[in-house]
């Protein structure tokens, strides 16, 4: 007992020290001293397109889409790519005065295991799969559940449709059918031949999107197809200005036909870091009507008598693949990472 108390107390102390440190750092960063308030322009709405060090790059929502490096007041907390803000132009820097409430947040843990928001206001997560590397239901379902839980609409993009051969054809068709049946948007495309790409551009055009999926499925190729080269220059810009590497910072790009892409290695790996068992279950969309109807309140849904999910599985209302995925995800939540 006493050991545990000590541990908690230690944890509390460490947390307090870290908090004080971060407050000190915030104060050091406070830009007020170098801001000439009398030279600031009127308040206007903007969009955070990337951040580097203590600055954010804000794009005006006015016609010209002008971009300006801005400080932000320390009481605003952390600003992330995709944030809508109120800002004022200034020289050499503008200043962000306020952040609008976020519609959605895409999170991942930092190296210390604390959850960190990496992008805000993402509407659609495009889960990219391909005939190779071979797609796995459990990975798709991980992304689907993570997106559902973050209030982001997921869609399944099957890339390399030019490379579907006899070996994989049936599996791809089954996947298409399963996820369409659940109400998800499913689309075949090829970044190589251009097949389906106009339709994809159409699907994205009114939204802020992210591409997620395992390495090698073609996320970079799809991005290159959809974005004019000029868009890819922001990274260089921020690097030049700060001397920092910016590869881990999410950046926002505009598709020429409308809509935006937020991209970074962290965004692409977005996952289920922070979920409880109940959250996972609730975000398997077809499980929802059955939850709370098991005979035992603490049902683990692993073959107990009177399990409503088991019944739905037997009745064909839940597919075997999705049930397997769910079990795998729940197991991974329990096992130490
Ligand atoms: P990422 O790791 O998800 O960003 O994947 P990449 O965009 O780097 O693509 C991985 C490999 O798949 C590269 O060799 C691409 O040329 C190839 N590739 C991408 N899209 C297609 C496609 O539509 N058809 C075919 N056949 N190959 C593709
Ligand atoms: Zn059950």
JSON list of C-alpha atoms in Angstrom, two decimals, residues 105-109 113-116 145-147 149-150 270-277 279-280 333 337:
[
{"chain": "A", "resi": 105, "resn": "UNK", "atom": "CA", "xyz": [-8.91, 16.38, -33.33]},
{"chain": "A", "resi": 106, "resn": "UNK", "atom": "CA", "xyz": [-6.40, 13.88, -34.62]},
{"chain": "A", "resi": 107, "resn": "UNK", "atom": "CA", "xyz": [-4.18, 12.73, -31.76]},
{"chain": "A", "resi": 108, "resn": "UNK", "atom": "CA", "xyz": [-1.14, 10.57, -31.19]},
{"chain": "A", "resi": 109, "resn": "UNK", "atom": "CA", "xyz": [1.19, 10.03, -28.25]},
{"chain": "A", "resi": 113, "resn": "UNK", "atom": "CA", "xyz": [3.30, 8.67, -23.87]},
{"chain": "A", "resi": 114, "resn": "UNK", "atom": "CA", "xyz": [1.19, 11.82, -23.46]},
{"chain": "A", "resi": 115, "resn": "UNK", "atom": "CA", "xyz": [-1.49, 12.27, -26.03]},
{"chain": "A", "resi": 116, "resn": "UNK", "atom": "CA", "xyz": [-0.84, 15.17, -28.37]},
{"chain": "A", "resi": 145, "resn": "UNK", "atom": "CA", "xyz": [-12.50, 2.88, -35.29]},
{"chain": "A", "resi": 146, "resn": "UNK", "atom": "CA", "xyz": [-9.92, 5.60, -34.64]},
{"chain": "A", "resi": 147, "resn": "UNK", "atom": "CA", "xyz": [-11.58, 7.88, -37.20]},
{"chain": "A", "resi": 149, "resn": "UNK", "atom": "CA", "xyz": [-13.92, 7.94, -32.34]},
{"chain": "A", "resi": 150, "resn": "UNK", "atom": "CA", "xyz": [-12.37, 11.23, -33.47]},
{"chain": "A", "resi": 270, "resn": "UNK", "atom": "CA", "xyz": [-2.83, 7.97, -36.57]},
{"chain": "A", "resi": 271, "resn": "UNK", "atom": "CA", "xyz": [-4.23, 5.14, -34.48]},
{"chain": "A", "resi": 272, "resn": "UNK", "atom": "CA", "xyz": [-5.97, 3.77, -31.44]},
{"chain": "A", "resi": 273, "resn": "UNK", "atom": "CA", "xyz": [-3.56, 4.84, -28.78]},
{"chain": "A", "resi": 274, "resn": "UNK", "atom": "CA", "xyz": [-5.92, 6.09, -26.22]},
{"chain": "A", "resi": 275, "resn": "UNK", "atom": "CA", "xyz": [-9.04, 4.00, -26.33]},
{"chain": "A", "resi": 276, "resn": "UNK", "atom": "CA", "xyz": [-10.96, 2.07, -23.72]},
{"chain": "A", "resi": 277, "resn": "UNK", "atom": "CA", "xyz": [-12.67, -1.24, -24.48]},
{"chain": "A", "resi": 279, "resn": "UNK", "atom": "CA", "xyz": [-14.91, 3.09, -27.00]},
{"chain": "A", "resi": 280, "resn": "UNK", "atom": "CA", "xyz": [-13.56, 0.43, -29.34]},
{"chain": "A", "resi": 333, "resn": "UNK", "atom": "CA", "xyz": [-5.26, -2.75, -25.66]},
{"chain": "A", "resi": 337, "resn": "UNK", "atom": "CA", "xyz": [3.19, -2.20, -25.91]}
]
